[in-house]
Amino acid sequence: MTKRDRNQTEQRILDAVGKIVVAEGFEAVGVNAVANVSGVSKVLIYRYFGSIEQLLAKYLEDNDFWLNTEFPVMQYDNVKDFSKAIFRAYIDMLRKSPALRKLYRWEFTTNNPAIEKLRERREQTALKIINAVSQQSGFSLDRVGGISTLITASVSYLYILSENCGVYCSLEINNDSGWDKLLETIDFMFDKIFD
Amino acid sequence: MTKRDRNQTEQRILDAVGKIVVAEGFEAVGVNAVANVSGVSKVLIYRYFGSIEQLLAKYLEDNDFWLNTEFPVMQYDNVKDFSKAIFRAYIDMLRKSPALRKLYRWEFTTNNPAIEKLRERREQTALKIINAVSQQSGFSLDRVGGISTLITASVSYLYILSENCGVYCSLEINNDSGWDKLLETIDFMFDKIFD
DNA sequence: TTTGTTTGTTACCGATAGGTTACATACTTT
DNA sequence: AAAGTATGTAACCTATCGGTAACAAACAAA
């Protein structure tokens, strides 16, 4: 290219990964694809990152999914509002990040050290929140964990699916109206749970 | 092979598709794979089915995912028990069918007429149930739809993920203990909702 | 200036994918 | 029996994948 600059080249490669992930998902990140999109010879991918696996690990590290995500840390007077806020934040995170949706999809078909690391961090964050809610509410860890699992899994599923499918179980998941209804449903549930 | 028998050959091909789907998912169903597993020359796949797409369409039709699934049709005196039974049946269906789990996973990355047809049927079934529950309970369609979406999406997500991941949000999803907890959570929710 | 190293490209390799052509043989029909 | 059709296989074609070797040029150090 114009100038010799390893850092810039590495960044170009990483940027290409990001583009591919957002557009087609992690499944489509291959040496040739990255080389083409970045405009960099694929030899350099191996030279600078070792392998596609390691390149993706670096990408995940850089983009820091779930690692530094700051959730509302119990700045609410009551557990009910706190619970509602947590899942509102979770929904917002997935809404704003196509890469995160692609990451969750990728998890269904792939297992590797980078993914497992992310899962561990996610579990840690979840446990922290579950513990806090359990203590404040008096509900058992299993109870709070069950409810959390139910809602987060659901939201994740619907966001992943929404990229390919407009309606699920009568809910329009490809526009805001459906998500408003879902949010309202979650609020309703918490109203009933914390009566 | 030993004898010339088109029907048997077609069946062998379809059986091979089934094996591949269960073992590796729809993503892995290609001409070469099907030819190898079935022991049939790949030319015949094209000759008898036209393409892999059409072969998969036939497979889906034969195996009839979701098309003729009979759900408990309101043989309960109260809506609460009926609701619980519905989702218990849904969980059971996914637990017993690895192919269905693979189908749901495939939906995330693929769109084709066969899948869309299945989605339509699924929506029809869902709407029927939602209508019935709404009428019996007095809850609005949106309310019942929201709750149904939340639970079915969640269960689907967890079952798909369970093939690659042991724990999600503090819940063990790769053994019965986790699923018992989730079932218990769903029951708890309905107890709160139908107070 | 010369020597060695880093950055980069081109061209190639083997494996595997989807897809087709050509051919052999069994069965049907007349 | 002869002709035509249905069933099957082997071999091949092209495209693309991951991966590497060989080479060119810029830069740093001696």
Coordinates of C-alpha atoms (C1' of nucleotides) in Angstrom, one line a residue:
Chain A
M1 CA 0.0 0.0 0.0
T2 CA 1.0 3.7 0.3
K3 CA 3.1 3.4 3.4
R4 CA 4.5 0.7 5.6
D5 CA 2.7 0.6 8.9
R6 CA 2.1 -2.5 10.7
N7 CA -0.2 -1.0 13.3
Q8 CA -2.4 0.5 10.6
T9 CA -2.4 -2.8 8.7
E10 CA -3.5 -4.7 11.8
Q11 CA -6.2 -2.2 12.4
R12 CA -7.4 -2.5 8.8
I13 CA -7.6 -6.3 9.3
L14 CA -9.6 -5.9 12.5
D15 CA -11.9 -3.3 11.0
A16 CA -12.6 -5.8 8.1
V17 CA -13.5 -8.4 10.7
G18 CA -15.9 -6.0 12.2
K19 CA -17.5 -5.2 8.9
I20 CA -17.9 -8.9 8.0
V21 CA -19.3 -9.7 11.4
V22 CA -22.0 -7.0 11.3
A23 CA -22.9 -7.8 7.7
E24 CA -22.8 -11.6 7.6
G25 CA -21.8 -12.8 11.0
F26 CA -18.9 -14.6 12.5
E27 CA -19.5 -17.7 10.4
A28 CA -18.4 -15.7 7.3
V29 CA -15.1 -14.5 8.8
G30 CA -12.5 -16.5 6.8
V31 CA -9.0 -15.6 5.6
N32 CA -10.0 -14.9 2.1
A33 CA -13.0 -12.7 3.1
V34 CA -10.9 -10.7 5.5
A35 CA -8.1 -10.3 3.0
N36 CA -10.6 -9.0 0.3
V37 CA -12.5 -6.7 2.6
S38 CA -9.4 -5.2 4.2
G39 CA -7.5 -5.0 1.0
V40 CA -4.6 -6.6 2.7
S41 CA -2.8 -9.7 1.6
K42 CA -3.8 -12.7 3.6
V43 CA -0.3 -13.7 4.4
L44 CA -0.3 -10.8 6.8
I45 CA -3.3 -12.2 8.7
Y46 CA -1.3 -15.3 9.5
R47 CA 1.9 -13.3 10.2
Y48 CA 0.3 -10.8 12.5
F49 CA -2.4 -12.8 14.2
G50 CA -1.4 -16.4 13.7
S51 CA -4.8 -17.8 12.7
I52 CA -8.4 -16.8 12.2
E53 CA -9.2 -18.1 15.6
Q54 CA -6.7 -15.8 17.2
L55 CA -7.8 -12.9 15.0
L56 CA -11.3 -13.4 16.2
A57 CA -10.1 -13.6 19.8
K58 CA -8.4 -10.3 19.4
Y59 CA -11.5 -8.8 17.8
L60 CA -13.6 -10.0 20.7
E61 CA -11.2 -8.7 23.2
D62 CA -11.0 -5.3 21.5
N63 CA -14.7 -4.9 21.2
D64 CA -15.2 -6.2 24.7
F65 CA -18.6 -7.8 24.5
W66 CA -20.0 -8.1 28.0
L67 CA -16.7 -7.6 29.7
N68 CA -17.0 -4.0 30.7
T69 CA -20.7 -3.6 30.3
E70 CA -22.0 -1.5 33.2
F71 CA -25.5 -2.4 34.3
P72 CA -27.5 -0.2 36.6
V73 CA -26.0 -1.2 39.9
M74 CA -29.0 -1.1 42.2
Q75 CA -29.5 2.6 42.3
Y76 CA -33.2 2.1 42.7
D77 CA -35.1 2.2 46.0
N78 CA -37.1 -0.9 45.2
V79 CA -36.2 -4.3 43.6
K80 CA -39.0 -4.2 41.2
D81 CA -37.8 -1.1 39.4
F82 CA -34.3 -2.3 39.5
S83 CA -35.3 -5.6 37.9
K84 CA -37.2 -3.8 35.2
A85 CA -34.3 -1.5 34.5
I86 CA -31.9 -4.4 34.2
F87 CA -33.8 -6.1 31.3
R88 CA -34.5 -2.8 29.7
A89 CA -30.7 -2.3 29.6
Y90 CA -30.2 -5.7 28.2
I91 CA -32.7 -5.2 25.5
D92 CA -31.2 -1.9 24.6
M93 CA -27.7 -3.4 24.4
L94 CA -28.9 -6.0 21.9
R95 CA -30.9 -3.5 20.0
K96 CA -27.9 -1.3 19.5
S97 CA -25.4 -3.9 18.7
P98 CA -25.7 -6.1 15.5
A99 CA -22.3 -7.6 16.3
L100 CA -23.6 -8.8 19.7
R101 CA -26.6 -10.4 18.0
K102 CA -24.2 -12.1 15.6
L103 CA -22.0 -13.2 18.5
Y104 CA -25.0 -14.9 20.2
R105 CA -25.9 -16.6 17.0
W106 CA -22.3 -17.8 16.6
E107 CA -22.4 -19.4 20.0
F108 CA -25.0 -21.9 18.8
T109 CA -22.6 -23.5 16.4
T110 CA -19.1 -22.9 17.8
N111 CA -17.1 -23.6 20.8
N112 CA -13.6 -22.1 21.4
P113 CA -11.6 -20.6 24.3
A114 CA -12.6 -17.1 23.4
I115 CA -16.3 -17.8 23.5
E116 CA -15.9 -19.7 26.8
K117 CA -14.1 -16.8 28.3
L118 CA -17.0 -14.5 27.3
R119 CA -19.4 -17.0 28.8
E120 CA -17.6 -17.0 32.1
R121 CA -17.6 -13.2 32.3
R122 CA -21.3 -13.2 31.5
E123 CA -22.0 -15.8 34.2
Q124 CA -20.1 -13.6 36.7
T125 CA -22.1 -10.6 35.8
A126 CA -25.3 -12.5 36.0
L127 CA -24.5 -14.0 39.3
K128 CA -23.7 -10.7 40.8
I129 CA -27.1 -9.3 39.8
I130 CA -29.0 -12.4 40.8
N131 CA -27.4 -12.3 44.2
A132 CA -28.3 -8.7 44.7
V133 CA -31.9 -9.2 43.6
S134 CA -32.2 -12.3 45.7
Q135 CA -31.0 -10.6 48.8
Q136 CA -33.1 -7.5 48.3
S137 CA -36.3 -9.4 47.4
G138 CA -36.1 -12.4 49.7
F139 CA -36.7 -14.7 46.7
S140 CA -34.4 -17.7 46.5
L141 CA -31.4 -17.8 44.2
D142 CA -33.1 -20.4 42.1
R143 CA -36.2 -18.3 41.8
V144 CA -34.3 -15.2 40.7
G145 CA -32.0 -17.2 38.5
G146 CA -35.0 -18.9 36.8
I147 CA -36.7 -15.7 36.1
S148 CA -33.5 -14.1 34.8
T149 CA -32.8 -17.0 32.6
L150 CA -36.3 -17.0 31.2
I151 CA -36.2 -13.3 30.2
T152 CA -32.6 -12.9 29.0
A153 CA -32.8 -16.1 26.9
S154 CA -36.1 -15.0 25.4
V155 CA -34.8 -11.5 24.5
S156 CA -31.6 -13.0 23.0
Y157 CA -33.6 -15.5 20.9
L158 CA -36.0 -12.9 19.6
Y159 CA -33.2 -10.4 18.6
I160 CA -31.3 -13.1 16.8
L161 CA -34.3 -14.3 15.0
S162 CA -35.5 -10.8 14.1
E163 CA -32.8 -10.5 11.5
N164 CA -34.4 -13.3 9.5
C165 CA -38.0 -13.3 10.6
G166 CA -40.6 -10.6 11.1
V167 CA -43.2 -12.2 13.4
Y168 CA -42.8 -14.7 16.2
C169 CA -45.7 -16.0 18.2
S170 CA -47.9 -13.1 17.1
L171 CA -45.3 -10.5 18.1
E172 CA -43.7 -8.3 15.5
I173 CA -40.0 -8.5 16.4
N174 CA -38.7 -6.5 13.5
N175 CA -40.0 -3.2 14.6
D176 CA -40.4 -1.2 17.8
S177 CA -44.0 -2.0 18.3
G178 CA -43.3 -5.6 19.1
W179 CA -40.5 -4.8 21.4
D180 CA -42.6 -2.2 23.3
K181 CA -45.2 -5.0 23.8
L182 CA -42.5 -7.3 25.1
L183 CA -41.1 -4.7 27.5
E184 CA -44.6 -4.1 28.7
T185 CA -45.0 -7.8 29.2
I186 CA -41.9 -8.0 31.3
D187 CA -43.0 -5.0 33.4
F188 CA -46.3 -6.7 33.9
M189 CA -44.6 -9.9 35.1
F190 CA -42.5 -8.1 37.6
D191 CA -45.6 -6.2 38.8
K192 CA -47.2 -9.6 39.4
I193 CA -44.1 -11.2 40.9
F194 CA -43.4 -8.3 43.4
D195 CA -47.0 -7.8 44.4
Chain B
M1 CA -26.3 -51.5 -5.3
T2 CA -27.8 -54.9 -4.9
K3 CA -31.2 -54.1 -6.5
R4 CA -32.7 -51.3 -8.5
D5 CA -35.3 -49.7 -6.5
R6 CA -36.0 -46.0 -6.8
N7 CA -38.2 -45.8 -3.8
Q8 CA -35.7 -47.4 -1.6
T9 CA -32.9 -45.2 -2.9
E10 CA -35.0 -42.1 -2.3
Q11 CA -35.6 -43.3 1.2
R12 CA -31.9 -44.0 1.8
I13 CA -31.2 -40.4 0.7
L14 CA -33.8 -39.0 3.1
D15 CA -32.6 -41.2 5.9
A16 CA -29.1 -39.8 5.3
V17 CA -30.4 -36.3 5.6
G18 CA -32.0 -37.2 8.9
K19 CA -28.8 -38.6 10.2
I20 CA -26.7 -35.6 9.2
V21 CA -29.3 -33.2 10.6
V22 CA -29.3 -34.9 14.0
A23 CA -25.6 -35.2 14.2
E24 CA -24.4 -31.9 12.7
G25 CA -27.4 -29.8 11.8
F26 CA -29.0 -28.6 8.6
E27 CA -25.9 -26.5 7.8
A28 CA -24.0 -29.6 7.1
V29 CA -26.4 -31.1 4.7
G30 CA -24.6 -30.9 1.3
V31 CA -24.6 -33.1 -1.8
N32 CA -21.4 -34.8 -1.0
A33 CA -22.2 -35.4 2.6
V34 CA -25.6 -36.9 1.7
A35 CA -24.0 -39.0 -1.0
N36 CA -21.4 -40.4 1.4
V37 CA -23.7 -41.1 4.3
S38 CA -26.4 -42.7 2.1
G39 CA -23.9 -44.6 0.0
V40 CA -25.7 -43.4 -3.1
S41 CA -24.2 -41.5 -5.9
K42 CA -24.8 -37.8 -5.8
V43 CA -26.2 -37.7 -9.3
L44 CA -29.3 -39.4 -8.0
I45 CA -29.9 -36.7 -5.5
Y46 CA -30.2 -34.2 -8.3
R47 CA -32.2 -36.6 -10.4
Y48 CA -34.7 -37.5 -7.8
F49 CA -35.0 -34.3 -5.8
G50 CA -33.7 -31.6 -8.1
S51 CA -31.5 -29.8 -5.5
I52 CA -30.5 -29.8 -1.9
E53 CA -33.1 -27.2 -1.2
Q54 CA -35.9 -29.4 -2.5
L55 CA -34.5 -32.4 -0.8
L56 CA -34.6 -30.5 2.5
A57 CA -38.1 -29.3 1.8
K58 CA -39.1 -33.0 1.3
Y59 CA -37.4 -33.9 4.5
L60 CA -39.2 -31.2 6.4
E61 CA -42.5 -32.2 4.9
D62 CA -42.0 -35.9 5.7
N63 CA -40.9 -35.2 9.2
D64 CA -43.6 -32.8 9.6
F65 CA -42.2 -30.5 12.2
W66 CA -44.9 -28.6 14.0
L67 CA -47.4 -29.3 11.3
N68 CA -49.4 -32.0 12.9
T69 CA -48.2 -31.4 16.5
E70 CA -51.2 -31.9 18.7
F71 CA -51.1 -29.8 21.8
P72 CA -53.4 -30.3 24.7
V73 CA -56.6 -28.7 23.4
M74 CA -58.1 -27.2 26.5
Q75 CA -59.1 -30.3 28.4
Y76 CA -58.4 -28.5 31.6
D77 CA -61.0 -26.9 33.8
N78 CA -58.9 -23.8 34.4
V79 CA -56.7 -21.7 32.2
K80 CA -53.8 -21.8 34.6
D81 CA -53.3 -25.5 34.4
F82 CA -53.9 -25.4 30.6
S83 CA -51.2 -22.8 30.2
K84 CA -48.8 -24.8 32.3
A85 CA -49.5 -27.9 30.3
I86 CA -48.9 -26.1 27.0
F87 CA -45.4 -25.1 27.8
R88 CA -44.6 -28.4 29.4
A89 CA -45.6 -30.0 26.1
Y90 CA -43.4 -27.5 24.2
I91 CA -40.4 -28.3 26.4
D92 CA -41.0 -32.0 26.0
M93 CA -41.2 -31.7 22.3
L94 CA -37.8 -29.9 22.1
R95 CA -36.3 -32.3 24.6
K96 CA -37.2 -35.3 22.6
S97 CA -36.2 -34.0 19.2
P98 CA -32.7 -33.1 18.3
A99 CA -33.7 -32.5 14.8
L100 CA -36.2 -29.8 15.9
R101 CA -33.4 -28.1 17.9
K102 CA -31.3 -28.1 14.8
L103 CA -34.2 -26.7 12.7
Y104 CA -34.6 -23.8 15.1
R105 CA -30.9 -23.1 14.9
W106 CA -31.0 -23.2 11.2
E107 CA -33.7 -20.6 11.1
F108 CA -31.2 -18.1 12.4
T109 CA -29.1 -18.2 9.4
T110 CA -31.4 -19.3 6.6
N111 CA -34.5 -18.2 4.8
N112 CA -36.3 -20.2 2.2
P113 CA -39.8 -21.2 1.2
A114 CA -39.8 -24.4 3.2
I115 CA -38.8 -22.5 6.4
E116 CA -41.4 -19.8 5.8
K117 CA -44.1 -22.4 5.4
L118 CA -43.2 -23.9 8.7
R119 CA -43.3 -20.5 10.3
E120 CA -46.7 -19.8 9.0
R121 CA -48.0 -23.1 10.4
R122 CA -46.4 -22.3 13.7
E123 CA -48.0 -18.9 13.8
Q124 CA -51.4 -20.5 13.1
T125 CA -51.0 -22.9 15.9
A126 CA -49.8 -20.2 18.3
L127 CA -52.6 -17.9 17.4
K128 CA -55.2 -20.6 18.0
I129 CA -53.8 -21.2 21.5
I130 CA -53.4 -17.5 22.3
N131 CA -57.0 -16.9 21.3
A132 CA -58.3 -19.7 23.4
V133 CA -56.3 -18.5 26.5
S134 CA -57.2 -14.9 26.0
Q135 CA -60.9 -15.7 25.8
Q136 CA -60.8 -18.0 28.8
S137 CA -58.7 -15.8 31.0
G138 CA -60.0 -12.4 30.0
F139 CA -56.4 -11.2 29.3
S140 CA -55.9 -9.2 26.1
L141 CA -54.4 -10.8 23.1
D142 CA -51.3 -8.7 23.5
R143 CA -50.9 -9.8 27.0
V144 CA -51.3 -13.5 26.3
G145 CA -49.2 -13.1 23.2
G146 CA -46.4 -11.4 25.1
I147 CA -46.3 -14.1 27.7
S148 CA -46.3 -16.9 25.2
T149 CA -43.6 -15.3 23.2
L150 CA -41.4 -14.8 26.2
I151 CA -41.6 -18.4 27.3
T152 CA -41.4 -20.2 24.0
A153 CA -38.5 -18.0 22.8
S154 CA -36.7 -18.6 26.0
V155 CA -37.2 -22.4 25.9
S156 CA -36.1 -22.5 22.3
Y157 CA -33.0 -20.5 23.0
L158 CA -32.0 -22.6 26.0
Y159 CA -32.5 -25.9 24.2
I160 CA -30.4 -24.8 21.2
L161 CA -27.7 -23.4 23.4
S162 CA -27.6 -26.5 25.6
E163 CA -26.0 -28.5 22.8
N164 CA -22.9 -26.3 23.1
C165 CA -23.0 -24.8 26.6
G166 CA -23.7 -26.3 30.0
V167 CA -24.8 -23.3 32.1
Y168 CA -26.7 -20.2 31.2
C169 CA -27.5 -17.5 33.6
S170 CA -26.8 -19.8 36.6
L171 CA -29.1 -22.5 35.2
E172 CA -27.7 -25.9 34.2
I173 CA -29.3 -26.4 30.8
N174 CA -27.5 -29.6 29.9
N175 CA -29.2 -31.8 32.5
D176 CA -32.7 -32.3 33.9
S177 CA -32.1 -30.4 37.1
G178 CA -31.9 -27.1 35.3
W179 CA -35.0 -27.8 33.2
D180 CA -36.9 -28.8 36.3
K181 CA -36.0 -25.4 37.8
L182 CA -37.2 -23.7 34.6
L183 CA -40.4 -25.6 34.6
E184 CA -40.9 -24.7 38.2
T185 CA -40.2 -21.0 37.4
I186 CA -42.8 -21.1 34.6
D187 CA -45.4 -22.6 37.0
F188 CA -44.6 -19.9 39.5
M189 CA -45.1 -17.2 36.9
F190 CA -48.5 -18.6 36.0
D191 CA -49.5 -18.9 39.6
K192 CA -48.6 -15.2 40.0
I193 CA -50.3 -14.2 36.8
F194 CA -53.6 -16.1 37.4
D195 CA -53.8 -15.1 41.1
Chain C
dT1 C1' 27.5 1.1 1.8
dT2 C1' 26.4 -3.2 2.9
dT3 C1' 23.9 -6.4 5.6
dG4 C1' 19.9 -8.1 7.9
dT5 C1' 15.1 -7.6 9.1
dT6 C1' 10.4 -6.1 8.6
dT7 C1' 6.5 -5.3 5.6
dG8 C1' 4.3 -6.4 1.7
dT9 C1' 2.5 -8.9 -2.9
dT10 C1' 2.0 -12.7 -6.2
dA11 C1' 1.5 -17.0 -7.2
dC12 C1' 0.9 -21.3 -6.1
dC13 C1' -0.7 -25.8 -3.5
dG14 C1' -3.9 -29.4 -1.8
dA15 C1' -8.5 -30.3 -0.2
dT16 C1' -13.2 -30.0 -0.7
dA17 C1' -17.5 -27.9 -2.3
dG18 C1' -21.4 -28.0 -5.8
dG19 C1' -22.6 -29.6 -10.2
dT20 C1' -22.4 -32.2 -14.9
dT21 C1' -21.0 -35.5 -18.6
dA22 C1' -20.5 -39.9 -20.2
dC23 C1' -21.1 -44.4 -19.8
dA24 C1' -22.9 -49.1 -18.1
dT25 C1' -26.5 -52.1 -17.0
dA26 C1' -31.0 -53.5 -15.7
dC27 C1' -35.8 -53.4 -16.7
dT28 C1' -40.1 -52.5 -20.0
dT29 C1' -42.3 -52.3 -23.8
dT30 C1' -43.4 -53.6 -28.5
Chain D
dA1 C1' -35.6 -60.3 -29.8
dA2 C1' -35.0 -55.3 -30.3
dA3 C1' -35.6 -50.7 -28.9
dG4 C1' -36.3 -47.5 -25.5
dT5 C1' -36.2 -46.0 -20.8
dA6 C1' -35.1 -46.0 -15.9
dT7 C1' -31.5 -46.7 -12.5
dG8 C1' -27.0 -46.5 -11.2
dT9 C1' -21.6 -45.4 -11.0
dA10 C1' -17.2 -43.2 -12.1
dA11 C1' -14.9 -39.6 -13.5
dC12 C1' -14.4 -35.0 -14.3
dC13 C1' -15.1 -29.8 -14.2
dT14 C1' -14.9 -25.3 -11.9
dA15 C1' -14.9 -22.5 -7.9
dT16 C1' -13.4 -21.6 -3.5
dC17 C1' -11.5 -22.6 0.8
dG18 C1' -7.4 -22.5 4.1
dG19 C1' -2.6 -22.3 3.9
dT20 C1' 2.4 -21.6 2.2
dA21 C1' 6.6 -20.5 -0.6
dA22 C1' 9.1 -17.3 -3.1
dC23 C1' 10.1 -13.0 -4.1
dA24 C1' 10.4 -7.6 -3.9
dA25 C1' 11.1 -3.6 -1.8
dA26 C1' 11.5 -0.5 2.3
dC27 C1' 13.8 0.3 6.4
dA28 C1' 17.3 -0.2 10.3
dA29 C1' 21.7 -1.2 11.9
dA30 C1' 26.7 -2.1 11.1

